[in-house]
Amino acid sequence: MELDKYFDEIIKNVNEEIEKYIKGEPKELYDASIYLLKAGGKRLRPLITVASSDLFSGDRKRAYKAAAAVEILHNFTLIHDDIMDEDTLRRGMPTVHVKWGIPMAILAGDLLHAKAFEVLSEALEGLDSRRFYMGLSEFSKSVIIIAEGQAMDMEFENRQDVTEEEYLEMIKKKTAQLFSCSAFLGGLVSNAEDKDLELLKQFGLNLGIAFQIIDDILGLTADEKELGKPVYSDIREGKKTILVIKALSLASETERKIIIEGLGSKDQEKIVRAAEVVKSLSLNYAYEVAEEYYQKSMKALSAIGGNDIAGKALKYLAEFTIKRRK
Amino acid sequence: MELDKYFDEIIKNVNEEIEKYIKGEPKELYDASIYLLKAGGKRLRPLITVASSDLFSGDRKRAYKAAAAVEILHNFTLIHDDIMDEDTLRRGMPTVHVKWGIPMAILAGDLLHAKAFEVLSEALEGLDSRRFYMGLSEFSKSVIIIAEGQAMDMEFENRQDVTEEEYLEMIKKKTAQLFSCSAFLGGLVSNAEDKDLELLKQFGLNLGIAFQIIDDILGLTADEKELGKPVYSDIREGKKTILVIKALSLASETERKIIIEGLGSKDQEKIVRAAEVVKSLSLNYAYEVAEEYYQKSMKALSAIGGNDIAGKALKYLAEFTIKRRK
């Protein structure tokens, strides 16, 4: 209850920042750019940023801006990923390139990418030069790492021999790095000490890994309404999730054939059969690995200490990440 | 002769910075990202940045990094523009999306976009906090403005009533803003005073406008080998250049019909006829307008003063911009 209010207040303010910055001419470009941001989303990353700032009782105005920068950046990557993956649904709505065409969707993503840095500059304004540099450096390096992760994800689609280690490396880059950066930036704008910034990064990184594993699980277990996108799209796109990798390593000859036939297939029956086999072989394992990274994130968090409600909030967000059903 | 050496030294060092930063894994992503940067290009913007820094005898190491950031950013916009405009040739080579496909070209552009901010952070490291903010703010706002300009350019393709004023607004955003930012950043990293930074922006902005008008002229007058891309592609894509706008305003009924028929056409004969009519009506006028903005840029430059050879270099670059044949 107390936490509900805490989260609502943050989301309201971060949304205000987002709407303040993503506004302008030409209208079509800004419409295409704000569309996904207004289509919902859990705002998990901004909540992590602001709560991480609150741990050190930082300036909320700065924290809201840093959080908005992170969320805007995240939405830029979603818009471009949806073009690359040819996804047509996101958050239960047609994707940006479906509504506006690929050229405008590329441009809307580019605009949000640049806007994220603009809002970051406002979040960091007036910090000492060293911290300003740390913030810009970490943020830009994060985007680079995310792009590298996306390239790995795409490359994996054409390979059947992806290892769990490679998968973990890929999701660290594609997903977990931004969680790490979200927590880091919250601490940075609150003048947290370097050792606490390091712990915040560890908290975010491990939580982000757990988040992505759960996301991959939900892609096989949730229904379309919960997901806001078609079920089994990972199988259809030939994605090498931890579930697929583990299932392939355990599969009998027959099972292996079914999985391979479903991966990247356009035949819905083959996709469903592959998904069922994958689930039967690796669902429990995937939950175990997610739990392991969740525990690591909790360990980093408990080493930080800091403000009470913010600590509770981060713990709650981490638990939510693991237990969520969408 | 003296200037040749001056320019060569800058280009060599900026290229080294670029190659230092655009390197990594996955290989395919980095190959696609560095490709256009290595395909040539006049390096006009980096030369402006470093010469602008030299005006105030700034630290060359910083200036090279700022210049590399600008050039990397420029190449990101070219890669994405080529996807949006469906261009297949650039600098005499197949465009990135032709060689690697659209998904990888989107990602390569995104990587360069983020890399530009990473290199910028290194250029600004250690400057006082106010200047750090000014640099990041101007750079991110420039990218936003460039995206707005690209959206205008795309929107204009579907309109026959674009005014010269709208065209000038569009090229200010799409092209001239980055020239302005290039000059500004050079001064910024050299601790130039605010009034000189303002003059540098004016110099760059007006030069950028002249540059784009000349570019539009060359699109109708140069041959494919000089251009490194197909002739008359602006007509084929229905672009509303100053030449087309002026020609439409002066055209007889018959001429108007020929121009409209060629704009956005796939019929090479119609394109050539339209191009000939446009040239006959507006070539001289376009040169006059370019000359006007060139003079404005010279006026701003001469108000700055500063180091002798750097001033000569900037003057030379501006003259080159106006007189170039490719």
Coordinates of C-alpha atoms in Angstrom, one line a residue, chain A residues 23-26 28-30 76 80-81 83-84 102-104 106-107 109-111 113-115 117-122 124-129 132-134 136-137 140-141 143-152 154-155 173, chain B residues 23-26 28-30 76 80-81 83-84 102-104 106-107 109-111 113-115 117-122 124-129 132-134 136-137 140-141 143-152 154-155 173:
Chain A
K23 CA 7.0 17.3 -28.0
G24 CA 7.6 19.3 -31.1
E25 CA 7.4 19.6 -34.9
P26 CA 7.0 18.0 -37.4
E28 CA 4.1 13.1 -37.5
L29 CA 7.6 12.5 -36.2
Y30 CA 6.7 13.4 -32.6
F76 CA 14.1 3.8 -28.8
H80 CA 14.2 -0.3 -33.7
D81 CA 14.2 -4.0 -32.5
I83 CA 11.6 -3.3 -37.2
M84 CA 14.6 -5.7 -37.2
I102 CA 9.7 1.8 -41.6
P103 CA 11.4 5.1 -42.6
M104 CA 9.4 7.1 -40.0
I106 CA 13.7 4.5 -37.9
L107 CA 13.6 8.2 -37.5
G109 CA 13.8 5.7 -32.8
D110 CA 16.7 8.0 -33.7
L111 CA 14.9 11.0 -32.2
H113 CA 17.9 8.1 -28.9
A114 CA 19.0 11.7 -29.1
K115 CA 16.3 12.9 -26.8
F117 CA 21.0 12.2 -24.2
E118 CA 19.3 15.6 -24.1
V119 CA 17.3 14.7 -21.0
L120 CA 20.4 13.1 -19.5
S121 CA 22.3 16.4 -20.0
E122 CA 19.6 18.1 -18.0
L124 CA 23.5 15.9 -14.9
E125 CA 23.6 19.7 -15.3
G126 CA 25.4 21.2 -12.3
L127 CA 27.0 18.0 -11.1
D128 CA 30.8 18.2 -10.8
S129 CA 32.7 17.6 -13.9
F132 CA 29.1 14.5 -15.4
Y133 CA 31.7 12.5 -17.3
M134 CA 30.9 9.3 -15.4
L136 CA 27.6 10.4 -20.0
S137 CA 30.3 7.7 -20.3
S140 CA 26.7 6.0 -24.0
K141 CA 28.7 2.8 -23.3
V143 CA 23.8 2.0 -25.6
I144 CA 26.9 0.6 -27.4
I145 CA 26.6 -2.6 -25.4
I146 CA 22.9 -2.9 -26.1
A147 CA 23.5 -2.6 -29.8
E148 CA 26.2 -5.3 -29.6
G149 CA 23.8 -7.5 -27.7
Q150 CA 21.1 -7.0 -30.3
A151 CA 23.6 -8.0 -33.0
M152 CA 24.4 -11.2 -31.1
M154 CA 20.3 -11.6 -34.5
E155 CA 23.3 -13.7 -35.3
K173 CA 24.4 -6.8 -23.1
Chain B
K23 CA 36.3 -1.5 -33.2
G24 CA 34.9 -4.4 -31.4
E25 CA 32.6 -7.5 -31.5
P26 CA 30.4 -8.8 -33.0
E28 CA 29.7 -8.1 -38.6
L29 CA 28.2 -5.1 -36.6
Y30 CA 31.5 -3.3 -36.5
F76 CA 25.2 7.5 -38.6
H80 CA 19.9 5.7 -41.8
D81 CA 19.0 8.3 -44.5
I83 CA 17.7 3.3 -45.8
M84 CA 14.8 5.8 -45.6
I102 CA 18.2 -3.3 -43.4
P103 CA 18.3 -4.7 -39.9
M104 CA 22.1 -4.6 -39.7
I106 CA 19.7 0.2 -38.7
L107 CA 21.9 -1.3 -35.9
G109 CA 23.6 3.5 -37.5
D110 CA 22.5 3.1 -33.9
L111 CA 25.9 2.0 -32.8
H113 CA 25.0 7.3 -32.9
A114 CA 26.0 6.0 -29.5
K115 CA 29.7 5.9 -30.3
F117 CA 28.3 10.4 -27.7
E118 CA 31.0 8.1 -26.2
V119 CA 33.8 9.9 -28.2
L120 CA 32.2 13.2 -27.2
S121 CA 32.4 12.3 -23.5
E122 CA 36.1 11.7 -24.0
L124 CA 34.8 16.8 -22.9
E125 CA 36.4 14.9 -20.0
G126 CA 38.0 17.3 -17.6
L127 CA 36.4 20.4 -18.9
D128 CA 34.6 22.4 -16.3
S129 CA 31.1 21.3 -15.6
F132 CA 30.7 19.9 -20.3
Y133 CA 26.9 20.6 -20.1
M134 CA 27.1 23.0 -23.0
L136 CA 26.5 17.6 -24.5
S137 CA 23.5 19.8 -24.7
S140 CA 22.2 16.1 -28.4
K141 CA 20.0 19.0 -29.5
V143 CA 20.9 15.3 -33.4
I144 CA 17.3 16.1 -32.5
I145 CA 17.2 19.0 -35.0
I146 CA 18.8 16.8 -37.7
A147 CA 16.0 14.2 -37.2
E148 CA 13.4 16.9 -37.4
G149 CA 15.0 18.1 -40.7
Q150 CA 15.0 14.6 -42.1
A151 CA 11.3 14.3 -41.2
M152 CA 10.6 17.6 -43.0
M154 CA 10.5 13.2 -46.2
E155 CA 7.2 15.1 -45.8
K173 CA 18.0 21.6 -39.6

